[in-house]
PDB file of C-alpha atoms in Angstrom:
ATOM      1  CA  UNK D 741     -19.180  17.317  18.170  1.00  0.00           C
ATOM      2  CA  UNK D 742     -18.087  16.851  21.425  1.00  0.00           C
ATOM      3  CA  UNK D 743     -19.050  13.112  20.960  1.00  0.00           C
ATOM      4  CA  UNK D 744     -17.513  12.930  17.730  1.00  0.00           C
ATOM      5  CA  UNK D 745     -13.915  14.321  19.095  1.00  0.00           C
ATOM      6  CA  UNK D 746     -13.931  12.180  22.270  1.00  0.00           C
ATOM      7  CA  UNK D 747     -14.824   9.231  20.152  1.00  0.00           C
ATOM      8  CA  UNK D 748     -11.546  10.244  17.998  1.00  0.00           C
ATOM      9  CA  UNK D 749      -9.619  10.577  20.790  1.00  0.00           C
ATOM     10  CA  UNK D 750     -10.460   7.302  22.186  1.00  0.00           C
ATOM     11  CA  UNK D 751      -9.764   5.674  18.986  1.00  0.00           C
ATOM     12  CA  UNK D 752      -6.660   7.404  18.383  1.00  0.00           C
ATOM     13  CA  UNK D 753      -5.331   5.852  21.913  1.00  0.00           C
ATOM     14  CA  UNK D 754      -6.547   2.266  21.521  1.00  0.00           C
ATOM     15  CA  UNK D 755      -4.499   2.162  17.658  1.00  0.00           C
ATOM     16  CA  UNK D 756      -1.653   3.738  19.269  1.00  0.00           C
ATOM     17  CA  UNK D 757      -1.507   1.118  21.914  1.00  0.00           C
ATOM     18  CA  UNK D 758      -1.884  -1.816  19.376  1.00  0.00           C
ATOM     19  CA  UNK D 759       0.807  -0.055  17.340  1.00  0.00           C
ATOM     20  CA  UNK D 760       3.356  -0.154  19.786  1.00  0.00           C
ATOM     21  CA  UNK D 761       2.890  -3.856  20.246  1.00  0.00           C
ATOM     22  CA  UNK D 762       4.928  -4.881  16.657  1.00  0.00           C
ATOM     23  CA  UNK D 763       7.718  -2.722  17.613  1.00  0.00           C
ATOM     24  CA  UNK D 764       8.176  -3.898  21.049  1.00  0.00           C
ATOM     25  CA  UNK D 765       7.685  -7.627  19.552  1.00  0.00           C
ATOM     26  CA  UNK D 766       9.888  -6.781  16.718  1.00  0.00           C
ATOM     27  CA  UNK D 767      12.672  -5.478  19.430  1.00  0.00           C
ATOM     28  CA  UNK D 768      12.327  -8.838  21.551  1.00  0.00           C
ATOM     29  CA  UNK D 769      12.446 -11.257  18.733  1.00  0.00           C
ATOM     30  CA  UNK D 770      15.737  -9.479  17.677  1.00  0.00           C
ATOM     31  CA  UNK D 771      17.204 -10.225  21.225  1.00  0.00           C
ATOM     32  CA  UNK D 772      20.176 -10.348  21.636  1.00  0.00           C
ATOM     33  CA  UNK D 773      21.993  -7.785  19.023  1.00  0.00           C
ATOM     34  CA  UNK D 774      24.776  -7.430  21.574  1.00  0.00           C
ATOM     35  CA  UNK D 775      26.969  -9.136  24.428  1.00  0.00           C
ATOM     36  CA  UNK D 776      25.412  -9.799  27.180  1.00  0.00           C
ATOM     37  CA  UNK D 777      26.810  -9.584  30.987  1.00  0.00           C
ATOM     38  CA  UNK D 778      26.475 -11.894  33.686  1.00  0.00           C
ATOM     39  CA  UNK D 779      27.437 -10.377  36.972  1.00  0.00           C
ATOM     40  CA  UNK D 780      28.815 -13.102  39.300  1.00  0.00           C
ATOM     41  CA  UNK D 781      28.461 -11.702  43.156  1.00  0.00           C
ATOM     42  CA  UNK D 782      31.513 -13.854  44.100  1.00  0.00           C
ATOM     43  CA  UNK D 783      35.239 -13.796  43.264  1.00  0.00           C
ATOM     44  CA  UNK D 784      36.675 -16.072  40.682  1.00  0.00           C
ATOM     45  CA  UNK D 785      37.620 -19.692  41.805  1.00  0.00           C
ATOM     46  CA  UNK D 786      34.323 -20.729  43.977  1.00  0.00           C
ATOM     47  CA  UNK D 787      31.538 -22.748  43.071  1.00  0.00           C
ATOM     48  CA  UNK D 788      29.101 -20.257  41.608  1.00  0.00           C
ATOM     49  CA  UNK D 789      31.865 -18.794  39.661  1.00  0.00           C
ATOM     50  CA  UNK D 790      32.458 -22.276  37.788  1.00  0.00           C
ATOM     51  CA  UNK D 791      28.772 -22.763  37.174  1.00  0.00           C
ATOM     52  CA  UNK D 792      28.395 -19.202  35.824  1.00  0.00           C
ATOM     53  CA  UNK D 793      31.489 -19.751  33.615  1.00  0.00           C
ATOM     54  CA  UNK D 794      30.241 -23.564  32.002  1.00  0.00           C
ATOM     55  CA  UNK D 795      26.507 -22.135  31.405  1.00  0.00           C
ATOM     56  CA  UNK D 796      27.465 -18.579  30.422  1.00  0.00           C
ATOM     57  CA  UNK D 797      29.950 -20.609  27.776  1.00  0.00           C
ATOM     58  CA  UNK D 798      27.093 -22.679  26.785  1.00  0.00           C
ATOM     59  CA  UNK D 799      24.610 -19.791  26.435  1.00  0.00           C
ATOM     60  CA  UNK D 800      27.058 -17.657  24.337  1.00  0.00           C
ATOM     61  CA  UNK D 801      26.484 -20.959  21.897  1.00  0.00           C
ATOM     62  CA  UNK D 802      22.815 -20.707  21.946  1.00  0.00           C
ATOM     63  CA  UNK D 803      22.077 -16.993  21.798  1.00  0.00           C
ATOM     64  CA  UNK D 804      24.796 -16.292  19.099  1.00  0.00           C
ATOM     65  CA  UNK D 805      26.195 -13.286  21.297  1.00  0.00           C
ATOM     66  CA  UNK D 806      29.217 -13.729  23.767  1.00  0.00           C
ATOM     67  CA  UNK D 807      28.102 -14.007  27.268  1.00  0.00           C
ATOM     68  CA  UNK D 808      30.808 -11.711  29.593  1.00  0.00           C
ATOM     69  CA  UNK D 809      31.178 -12.972  33.241  1.00  0.00           C
ATOM     70  CA  UNK D 810      31.896 -10.334  35.411  1.00  0.00           C
ATOM     71  CA  UNK D 811      32.965 -10.890  39.071  1.00  0.00           C
ATOM     72  CA  UNK D 812      31.883  -8.381  41.430  1.00  0.00           C
ATOM     73  CA  UNK D 813      32.606  -9.578  45.084  1.00  0.00           C
ATOM     74  CA  UNK D 814      31.919  -7.806  48.104  1.00  0.00           C
ATOM     75  CA  UNK D 815      29.221  -7.167  50.775  1.00  0.00           C
ATOM     76  CA  UNK D 816      28.179 -11.024  51.067  1.00  0.00           C
ATOM     77  CA  UNK D 817      26.630 -10.487  47.951  1.00  0.00           C
ATOM     78  CA  UNK D 818      24.684  -7.218  48.400  1.00  0.00           C
ATOM     79  CA  UNK D 819      26.214  -5.077  46.186  1.00  0.00           C
ATOM     80  CA  UNK D 820      26.244  -6.718  42.982  1.00  0.00           C
ATOM     81  CA  UNK D 821      22.551  -7.244  43.777  1.00  0.00           C
ATOM     82  CA  UNK D 822      22.238  -3.647  44.343  1.00  0.00           C
ATOM     83  CA  UNK D 823      23.537  -2.619  41.206  1.00  0.00           C
ATOM     84  CA  UNK D 824      22.252  -5.647  39.284  1.00  0.00           C
ATOM     85  CA  UNK D 825      18.453  -4.334  40.614  1.00  0.00           C
ATOM     86  CA  UNK D 826      19.157  -0.579  38.976  1.00  0.00           C
ATOM     87  CA  UNK D 827      20.141  -1.829  35.563  1.00  0.00           C
ATOM     88  CA  UNK D 828      18.132  -1.510  32.269  1.00  0.00           C
ATOM     89  CA  UNK D 829      15.790  -3.961  32.285  1.00  0.00           C
ATOM     90  CA  UNK D 830      16.673  -4.946  29.085  1.00  0.00           C
ATOM     91  CA  UNK D 831      17.855  -8.793  28.941  1.00  0.00           C
ATOM     92  CA  UNK D 832      21.707  -7.849  28.644  1.00  0.00           C
ATOM     93  CA  UNK D 833      22.418  -7.398  32.369  1.00  0.00           C
ATOM     94  CA  UNK D 834      21.908 -10.690  33.996  1.00  0.00           C
ATOM     95  CA  UNK D 835      22.957 -12.092  37.464  1.00  0.00           C
ATOM     96  CA  UNK D 836      23.744 -15.427  38.814  1.00  0.00           C
ATOM     97  CA  UNK D 837      22.191 -15.686  42.514  1.00  0.00           C
ATOM     98  CA  UNK D 838      22.431 -18.425  45.190  1.00  0.00           C
ATOM     99  CA  UNK D 839      21.033 -18.728  48.456  1.00  0.00           C
ATOM    100  CA  UNK D 840      22.317 -15.547  49.804  1.00  0.00           C
ATOM    101  CA  UNK D 841      20.355 -13.711  47.497  1.00  0.00           C
ATOM    102  CA  UNK D 842      16.979 -14.807  49.520  1.00  0.00           C
ATOM    103  CA  UNK D 843      19.035 -15.278  52.359  1.00  0.00           C
ATOM    104  CA  UNK D 844      20.396 -11.824  53.302  1.00  0.00           C
ATOM    105  CA  UNK D 845      16.910 -10.487  53.470  1.00  0.00           C
ATOM    106  CA  UNK D 846      16.656 -11.892  56.969  1.00  0.00           C
ATOM    107  CA  UNK D 847      20.474 -11.718  57.771  1.00  0.00           C
ATOM    108  CA  UNK D 848      20.524  -7.876  56.703  1.00  0.00           C
ATOM    109  CA  UNK D 849      18.209  -4.955  57.728  1.00  0.00           C
ATOM    110  CA  UNK D 850      18.984  -3.160  54.809  1.00  0.00           C
ATOM    111  CA  UNK D 851      20.548  -5.232  52.288  1.00  0.00           C
ATOM    112  CA  UNK D 852      20.294  -3.020  49.414  1.00  0.00           C
ATOM    113  CA  UNK D 853      17.942  -4.440  47.316  1.00  0.00           C
ATOM    114  CA  UNK D 854      14.647  -6.720  47.550  1.00  0.00           C
ATOM    115  CA  UNK D 855      14.154  -9.854  45.483  1.00  0.00           C
ATOM    116  CA  UNK D 856      11.101  -8.235  43.928  1.00  0.00           C
ATOM    117  CA  UNK D 857      13.657  -5.862  42.037  1.00  0.00           C
ATOM    118  CA  UNK D 858      14.170  -8.662  39.783  1.00  0.00           C
ATOM    119  CA  UNK D 859      12.582 -11.386  37.292  1.00  0.00           C
ATOM    120  CA  UNK D 860      13.708 -14.574  37.754  1.00  0.00           C
ATOM    121  CA  UNK D 861      14.930 -16.603  35.013  1.00  0.00           C
ATOM    122  CA  UNK D 862      15.918 -20.252  35.672  1.00  0.00           C
ATOM    123  CA  UNK D 863      17.317 -21.923  38.436  1.00  0.00           C
ATOM    124  CA  UNK D 864      20.591 -23.847  37.294  1.00  0.00           C
ATOM    125  CA  UNK D 865      20.899 -26.685  40.681  1.00  0.00           C
ATOM    126  CA  UNK D 866      21.288 -27.417  43.854  1.00  0.00           C
ATOM    127  CA  UNK D 867      24.991 -27.274  45.576  1.00  0.00           C
ATOM    128  CA  UNK D 868      25.804 -29.083  48.176  1.00  0.00           C
ATOM    129  CA  UNK D 869      28.099 -27.691  50.964  1.00  0.00           C
ATOM    130  CA  UNK D 870      30.329 -30.043  52.954  1.00  0.00           C
ATOM    131  CA  UNK D 871      32.660 -29.652  56.231  1.00  0.00           C
ATOM    132  CA  UNK D 872      36.165 -30.573  55.784  1.00  0.00           C
ATOM    133  CA  UNK D 873      39.583 -30.730  57.538  1.00  0.00           C
ATOM    134  CA  UNK D 874      42.942 -30.743  57.336  1.00  0.00           C
ATOM    135  CA  UNK D 875      44.517 -32.762  60.176  1.00  0.00           C
ATOM    136  CA  UNK D 876      42.471 -35.882  59.983  1.00  0.00           C
ATOM    137  CA  UNK D 877      44.185 -37.775  63.144  1.00  0.00           C
ATOM    138  CA  UNK D 878      43.271 -35.099  65.394  1.00  0.00           C
ATOM    139  CA  UNK D 879      39.341 -35.613  64.268  1.00  0.00           C
ATOM    140  CA  UNK D 880      39.198 -38.516  62.340  1.00  0.00           C
ATOM    141  CA  UNK D 881      34.913 -38.170  62.785  1.00  0.00           C
ATOM    142  CA  UNK D 882      32.512 -35.244  63.267  1.00  0.00           C
ATOM    143  CA  UNK D 883      31.823 -36.702  66.307  1.00  0.00           C
ATOM    144  CA  UNK D 884      35.935 -35.746  67.103  1.00  0.00           C
ATOM    145  CA  UNK D 885      35.589 -32.251  65.767  1.00  0.00           C
ATOM    146  CA  UNK D 886      32.272 -31.568  68.329  1.00  0.00           C
ATOM    147  CA  UNK D 887      34.297 -32.978  71.069  1.00  0.00           C
ATOM    148  CA  UNK D 888      36.788 -30.778  70.216  1.00  0.00           C
ATOM    149  CA  UNK D 889      35.119 -27.563  69.626  1.00  0.00           C
ATOM    150  CA  UNK D 890      33.092 -28.022  72.436  1.00  0.00           C
ATOM    151  CA  UNK D 891      36.016 -28.523  74.697  1.00  0.00           C
ATOM    152  CA  UNK D 892      37.390 -25.364  73.624  1.00  0.00           C
ATOM    153  CA  UNK D 893      34.513 -23.104  73.029  1.00  0.00           C
ATOM    154  CA  UNK D 894      35.283 -19.924  70.578  1.00  0.00           C
ATOM    155  CA  UNK D 895      38.814 -20.967  70.019  1.00  0.00           C
ATOM    156  CA  UNK D 896      38.481 -23.598  67.022  1.00  0.00           C
ATOM    157  CA  UNK D 897      38.832 -21.952  63.773  1.00  0.00           C
ATOM    158  CA  UNK D 898      36.149 -22.696  60.848  1.00  0.00           C
ATOM    159  CA  UNK D 899      36.992 -21.142  57.509  1.00  0.00           C
ATOM    160  CA  UNK D 900      33.580 -19.916  55.877  1.00  0.00           C
ATOM    161  CA  UNK D 901      33.000 -18.296  52.661  1.00  0.00           C
ATOM    162  CA  UNK D 902      31.124 -15.226  54.420  1.00  0.00           C
ATOM    163  CA  UNK D 903      27.288 -14.444  55.181  1.00  0.00           C
ATOM    164  CA  UNK D 904      24.945 -15.706  53.061  1.00  0.00           C
ATOM    165  CA  UNK D 905      26.507 -18.662  51.490  1.00  0.00           C
ATOM    166  CA  UNK D 906      24.887 -22.138  51.867  1.00  0.00           C
ATOM    167  CA  UNK D 907      27.666 -24.065  53.707  1.00  0.00           C
ATOM    168  CA  UNK D 908      28.373 -21.135  55.804  1.00  0.00           C
ATOM    169  CA  UNK D 909      25.014 -20.428  56.714  1.00  0.00           C
ATOM    170  CA  UNK D 910      24.835 -24.465  57.911  1.00  0.00           C
ATOM    171  CA  UNK D 911      27.609 -24.047  59.959  1.00  0.00           C
ATOM    172  CA  UNK D 912      26.718 -20.423  61.537  1.00  0.00           C
ATOM    173  CA  UNK D 913      23.109 -21.932  62.590  1.00  0.00           C
ATOM    174  CA  UNK D 914      25.251 -24.576  64.268  1.00  0.00           C
ATOM    175  CA  UNK D 915      27.385 -22.056  66.156  1.00  0.00           C
ATOM    176  CA  UNK D 916      24.619 -19.571  66.777  1.00  0.00           C
ATOM    177  CA  UNK D 917      22.506 -21.939  68.184  1.00  0.00           C
ATOM    178  CA  UNK D 918      25.082 -22.903  71.028  1.00  0.00           C
ATOM    179  CA  UNK D 919      25.322 -26.631  69.328  1.00  0.00           C
ATOM    180  CA  UNK D 920      28.921 -26.135  67.752  1.00  0.00           C
ATOM    181  CA  UNK D 921      30.784 -23.024  69.434  1.00  0.00           C
ATOM    182  CA  UNK D 922      33.628 -22.624  67.221  1.00  0.00           C
ATOM    183  CA  UNK D 923      35.506 -19.382  65.582  1.00  0.00           C
ATOM    184  CA  UNK D 924      33.630 -18.254  62.475  1.00  0.00           C
ATOM    185  CA  UNK D 925      36.962 -16.460  59.871  1.00  0.00           C
ATOM    186  CA  UNK D 926      34.756 -15.672  57.011  1.00  0.00           C
ATOM    187  CA  UNK D 927      36.836 -15.363  53.674  1.00  0.00           C
ATOM    188  CA  UNK D 928      35.636 -13.323  50.637  1.00  0.00           C
ATOM    189  CA  UNK D 929      35.782 -16.319  48.660  1.00  0.00           C
ATOM    190  CA  UNK D 930      36.391 -19.876  48.207  1.00  0.00           C
ATOM    191  CA  UNK D 931      40.397 -19.531  46.645  1.00  0.00           C
ATOM    192  CA  UNK D 932      42.089 -17.733  49.775  1.00  0.00           C
ATOM    193  CA  UNK D 933      39.753 -20.257  52.113  1.00  0.00           C
ATOM    194  CA  UNK D 934      41.093 -23.321  50.682  1.00  0.00           C
ATOM    195  CA  UNK D 935      44.745 -21.866  50.409  1.00  0.00           C
ATOM    196  CA  UNK D 936      44.637 -21.323  54.114  1.00  0.00           C
ATOM    197  CA  UNK D 937      42.933 -24.800  54.755  1.00  0.00           C
ATOM    198  CA  UNK D 938      45.658 -26.358  52.609  1.00  0.00           C
ATOM    199  CA  UNK D 939      48.422 -24.599  54.182  1.00  0.00           C
ATOM    200  CA  UNK D 940      46.763 -25.368  57.530  1.00  0.00           C
ATOM    201  CA  UNK D 941      46.598 -21.616  58.326  1.00  0.00           C
ATOM    202  CA  UNK D 942      42.913 -22.754  59.265  1.00  0.00           C
ATOM    203  CA  UNK D 943      41.553 -26.103  60.619  1.00  0.00           C
ATOM    204  CA  UNK D 944      38.333 -26.393  59.289  1.00  0.00           C
ATOM    205  CA  UNK D 945      36.344 -25.588  56.021  1.00  0.00           C
ATOM    206  CA  UNK D 946      32.905 -24.891  55.408  1.00  0.00           C
ATOM    207  CA  UNK D 947      32.321 -24.780  51.343  1.00  0.00           C
ATOM    208  CA  UNK D 948      30.970 -26.040  48.453  1.00  0.00           C
ATOM    209  CA  UNK D 949      31.161 -29.715  47.374  1.00  0.00           C
ATOM    210  CA  UNK D 950      32.153 -28.029  43.779  1.00  0.00           C
ATOM    211  CA  UNK D 951      35.065 -26.521  45.805  1.00  0.00           C
ATOM    212  CA  UNK D 952      36.437 -29.253  47.846  1.00  0.00           C
ATOM    213  CA  UNK D 953      35.861 -32.246  45.691  1.00  0.00           C
ATOM    214  CA  UNK D 954      39.034 -32.250  43.993  1.00  0.00           C
ATOM    215  CA  UNK D 955      41.183 -31.629  47.473  1.00  0.00           C
ATOM    216  CA  UNK D 956      38.919 -34.259  48.958  1.00  0.00           C
ATOM    217  CA  UNK D 957      39.820 -37.150  46.236  1.00  0.00           C
ATOM    218  CA  UNK D 958      43.420 -36.119  45.941  1.00  0.00           C
ATOM    219  CA  UNK D 959      43.372 -36.799  49.997  1.00  0.00           C
ATOM    220  CA  UNK D 960      44.734 -33.445  50.744  1.00  0.00           C
ATOM    221  CA  UNK D 961      41.827 -32.739  53.237  1.00  0.00           C
ATOM    222  CA  UNK D 962      39.060 -35.029  54.809  1.00  0.00           C
ATOM    223  CA  UNK D 963      35.287 -34.707  54.563  1.00  0.00           C
ATOM    224  CA  UNK D 964      33.484 -35.336  58.084  1.00  0.00           C
ATOM    225  CA  UNK D 965      29.854 -33.953  56.857  1.00  0.00           C
ATOM    226  CA  UNK D 966      28.133 -33.090  54.295  1.00  0.00           C
ATOM    227  CA  UNK D 967      26.072 -29.677  55.196  1.00  0.00           C
ATOM    228  CA  UNK D 968      22.411 -30.158  53.182  1.00  0.00           C
ATOM    229  CA  UNK D 969      19.731 -32.372  54.469  1.00  0.00           C
ATOM    230  CA  UNK D 970      20.844 -35.243  53.075  1.00  0.00           C
ATOM    231  CA  UNK D 971      24.217 -37.469  51.394  1.00  0.00           C
ATOM    232  CA  UNK D 972      25.342 -36.354  48.083  1.00  0.00           C
ATOM    233  CA  UNK D 973      26.413 -39.014  45.449  1.00  0.00           C
ATOM    234  CA  UNK D 974      29.299 -37.454  44.819  1.00  0.00           C
ATOM    235  CA  UNK D 975      30.203 -38.371  48.389  1.00  0.00           C
ATOM    236  CA  UNK D 976      28.421 -41.419  49.110  1.00  0.00           C
ATOM    237  CA  UNK D 977      30.235 -42.365  52.568  1.00  0.00           C
ATOM    238  CA  UNK D 978      30.102 -38.829  54.204  1.00  0.00           C
ATOM    239  CA  UNK D 979      27.067 -38.705  56.386  1.00  0.00           C
ATOM    240  CA  UNK D 980      24.833 -35.223  56.418  1.00  0.00           C
ATOM    241  CA  UNK D 981      24.540 -33.431  59.388  1.00  0.00           C
ATOM    242  CA  UNK D 982      21.001 -34.110  59.399  1.00  0.00           C
ATOM    243  CA  UNK D 983      22.115 -37.846  60.358  1.00  0.00           C
ATOM    244  CA  UNK D 984      24.812 -36.512  62.953  1.00  0.00           C
ATOM    245  CA  UNK D 985      22.024 -34.763  64.617  1.00  0.00           C
ATOM    246  CA  UNK D 986      21.985 -31.152  63.389  1.00  0.00           C
ATOM    247  CA  UNK D 987      18.753 -31.378  61.316  1.00  0.00           C
ATOM    248  CA  UNK D 988      18.005 -27.837  62.145  1.00  0.00           C
ATOM    249  CA  UNK D 989      20.922 -26.504  60.937  1.00  0.00           C
ATOM    250  CA  UNK D 990      21.151 -28.462  57.204  1.00  0.00           C
ATOM    251  CA  UNK D 991      21.254 -25.933  54.203  1.00  0.00           C
ATOM    252  CA  UNK D 992      21.720 -26.729  50.732  1.00  0.00           C
ATOM    253  CA  UNK D 993      22.822 -23.995  48.130  1.00  0.00           C
ATOM    254  CA  UNK D 994      21.471 -23.480  45.146  1.00  0.00           C
ATOM    255  CA  UNK D 995      22.239 -21.211  41.845  1.00  0.00           C
ATOM    256  CA  UNK D 996      19.975 -19.834  39.032  1.00  0.00           C
ATOM    257  CA  UNK D 997      20.082 -16.673  37.086  1.00  0.00           C
ATOM    258  CA  UNK D 998      17.607 -13.301  37.490  1.00  0.00           C
ATOM    259  CA  UNK D 999      17.540 -10.451  35.717  1.00  0.00           C
ATOM    260  CA  UNK D1000      16.571  -6.933  36.764  1.00  0.00           C
ATOM    261  CA  UNK D1001      12.486  -6.220  37.491  1.00  0.00           C
ATOM    262  CA  UNK D1002      10.479  -5.399  34.172  1.00  0.00           C
ATOM    263  CA  UNK D1003      12.611  -7.314  31.819  1.00  0.00           C
ATOM    264  CA  UNK D1004      10.268  -8.204  28.797  1.00  0.00           C
ATOM    265  CA  UNK D1005       8.499 -11.420  28.993  1.00  0.00           C
ATOM    266  CA  UNK D1006       9.424 -12.556  25.925  1.00  0.00           C
ATOM    267  CA  UNK D1007      13.707 -12.211  26.595  1.00  0.00           C
ATOM    268  CA  UNK D1008      12.677 -14.033  30.068  1.00  0.00           C
ATOM    269  CA  UNK D1009      10.745 -17.003  28.482  1.00  0.00           C
ATOM    270  CA  UNK D1010      13.938 -16.860  25.532  1.00  0.00           C
ATOM    271  CA  UNK D1011      16.791 -17.384  28.350  1.00  0.00           C
ATOM    272  CA  UNK D1012      14.599 -19.664  30.216  1.00  0.00           C
ATOM    273  CA  UNK D1013      14.113 -22.162  27.270  1.00  0.00           C
ATOM    274  CA  UNK D1014      17.733 -22.081  26.323  1.00  0.00           C
ATOM    275  CA  UNK D1015      19.446 -22.562  29.853  1.00  0.00           C
ATOM    276  CA  UNK D1016      16.861 -25.342  30.134  1.00  0.00           C
ATOM    277  CA  UNK D1017      18.206 -27.041  27.291  1.00  0.00           C
ATOM    278  CA  UNK D1018      21.556 -26.552  28.243  1.00  0.00           C
ATOM    279  CA  UNK D1019      21.243 -27.849  31.987  1.00  0.00           C
ATOM    280  CA  UNK D1020      19.250 -30.946  30.265  1.00  0.00           C
ATOM    281  CA  UNK D1021      22.371 -31.652  27.998  1.00  0.00           C
ATOM    282  CA  UNK D1022      23.451 -34.941  29.252  1.00  0.00           C
ATOM    283  CA  UNK D1023      26.949 -33.589  28.504  1.00  0.00           C
ATOM    284  CA  UNK D1024      26.537 -30.623  30.834  1.00  0.00           C
ATOM    285  CA  UNK D1025      24.432 -32.625  33.211  1.00  0.00           C
ATOM    286  CA  UNK D1026      27.226 -34.498  33.235  1.00  0.00           C
ATOM    287  CA  UNK D1027      29.949 -31.992  33.449  1.00  0.00           C
ATOM    288  CA  UNK D1028      28.022 -30.284  36.347  1.00  0.00           C
ATOM    289  CA  UNK D1029      27.652 -32.936  38.485  1.00  0.00           C
ATOM    290  CA  UNK D1030      31.457 -33.847  37.898  1.00  0.00           C
ATOM    291  CA  UNK D1031      31.946 -30.212  39.428  1.00  0.00           C
ATOM    292  CA  UNK D1032      29.950 -30.883  42.738  1.00  0.00           C
ATOM    293  CA  UNK D1033      26.210 -29.626  41.310  1.00  0.00           C
ATOM    294  CA  UNK D1034      22.943 -31.382  41.384  1.00  0.00           C
ATOM    295  CA  UNK D1035      21.500 -30.094  38.216  1.00  0.00           C
ATOM    296  CA  UNK D1036      18.005 -28.498  38.221  1.00  0.00           C
ATOM    297  CA  UNK D1037      15.333 -26.838  36.081  1.00  0.00           C
ATOM    298  CA  UNK D1038      12.178 -24.705  36.533  1.00  0.00           C
ATOM    299  CA  UNK D1039      10.178 -22.486  34.659  1.00  0.00           C
ATOM    300  CA  UNK D1040      10.549 -18.531  35.880  1.00  0.00           C
ATOM    301  CA  UNK D1041       7.066 -18.651  37.880  1.00  0.00           C
ATOM    302  CA  UNK D1042       8.504 -21.935  39.551  1.00  0.00           C
ATOM    303  CA  UNK D1043      11.832 -20.283  39.862  1.00  0.00           C
ATOM    304  CA  UNK D1044       9.755 -17.272  41.654  1.00  0.00           C
ATOM    305  CA  UNK D1045       7.899 -19.398  44.142  1.00  0.00           C
ATOM    306  CA  UNK D1046      11.004 -20.860  44.963  1.00  0.00           C
ATOM    307  CA  UNK D1047      12.766 -17.830  45.662  1.00  0.00           C
ATOM    308  CA  UNK D1048       9.934 -16.415  47.939  1.00  0.00           C
ATOM    309  CA  UNK D1049       9.776 -19.726  50.031  1.00  0.00           C
ATOM    310  CA  UNK D1050      13.477 -19.465  50.697  1.00  0.00           C
ATOM    311  CA  UNK D1051      13.430 -15.578  51.527  1.00  0.00           C
ATOM    312  CA  UNK D1052      10.216 -16.651  54.239  1.00  0.00           C
ATOM    313  CA  UNK D1053      12.654 -19.391  55.558  1.00  0.00           C
ATOM    314  CA  UNK D1054      15.424 -17.824  56.297  1.00  0.00           C
ATOM    315  CA  UNK D1055      14.101 -14.667  57.822  1.00  0.00           C
ATOM    316  CA  UNK D1056      12.518 -17.848  60.021  1.00  0.00           C
ATOM    317  CA  UNK D1057      15.817 -19.552  60.761  1.00  0.00           C
ATOM    318  CA  UNK D1058      17.459 -15.863  61.672  1.00  0.00           C
ATOM    319  CA  UNK D1059      15.055 -14.986  64.510  1.00  0.00           C
ATOM    320  CA  UNK D1060      14.897 -18.942  65.637  1.00  0.00           C
ATOM    321  CA  UNK D1061      18.699 -19.015  65.696  1.00  0.00           C
ATOM    322  CA  UNK D1062      19.126 -15.604  67.262  1.00  0.00           C
ATOM    323  CA  UNK D1063      21.054 -14.307  64.048  1.00  0.00           C
ATOM    324  CA  UNK D1064      20.523 -10.208  64.078  1.00  0.00           C
ATOM    325  CA  UNK D1065      20.294  -8.574  61.053  1.00  0.00           C
ATOM    326  CA  UNK D1066      23.675  -6.772  60.533  1.00  0.00           C
TER     327      UNK D1066
END
């Protein structure tokens, strides 16, 4: 009798497990059934916001539900990351992440989240940065700027978009290692930084090509150096800091989309397929290129491995450069 009860109990558990599968599959098949929020941990007007809006508009058409952009700047992106990490893992709260998402694991002792708290969905692009000046008469080349800064340590202000941004990280590495002793003036977003650069309130800016390209083309600011390891096709005549002797400080930014950990694999796979299709479209590829982005596609597994490698890289760089976690 006991054996019979044991067999029936075991069979009941097994059958109930199989019974859940169609329900879960049906729920995933119906995704999305309501608007999806895409959190952007930056203020409106910057490079991350630009790519989020381009991709968000196209994703709205692809999934048949509105993708609502929600800007949550502050805390070097840590505030938004901590909030999204705790959101329901149902595919209705996504976040656009950049290099800061990984770098902050080495720059902050308590960032408020771990990258393992998230399900990587898709990488969208790499984001080259560029160093620009308003007064091209005093600093015609990057070499001129280096001489000027070294001649007045801690006095020449460089406007950056705060801790964790790719261009800011490149400039901060140069400063912290003693190669370029400028005064760092962090801004909460690109809009205010560019306003102050154009108004000569800050003489130098480290920001993305995406943000600065229109002003460079209009001749309002002068590009002295690309802040990544190589030149960008958008500014072919501008040397990279690697060429200029600052190889260890080079840092290209990047952008991608993640969801809270435990988001169903089927939802992650659906979003990855849709996002990759969007990025691979010739018109979107061209549009992102014109905005200063180099489009990229990855599987969720490839993006997860990329994030892990970036976390390791920035933890090591932070130690080598003497950047103390905040």
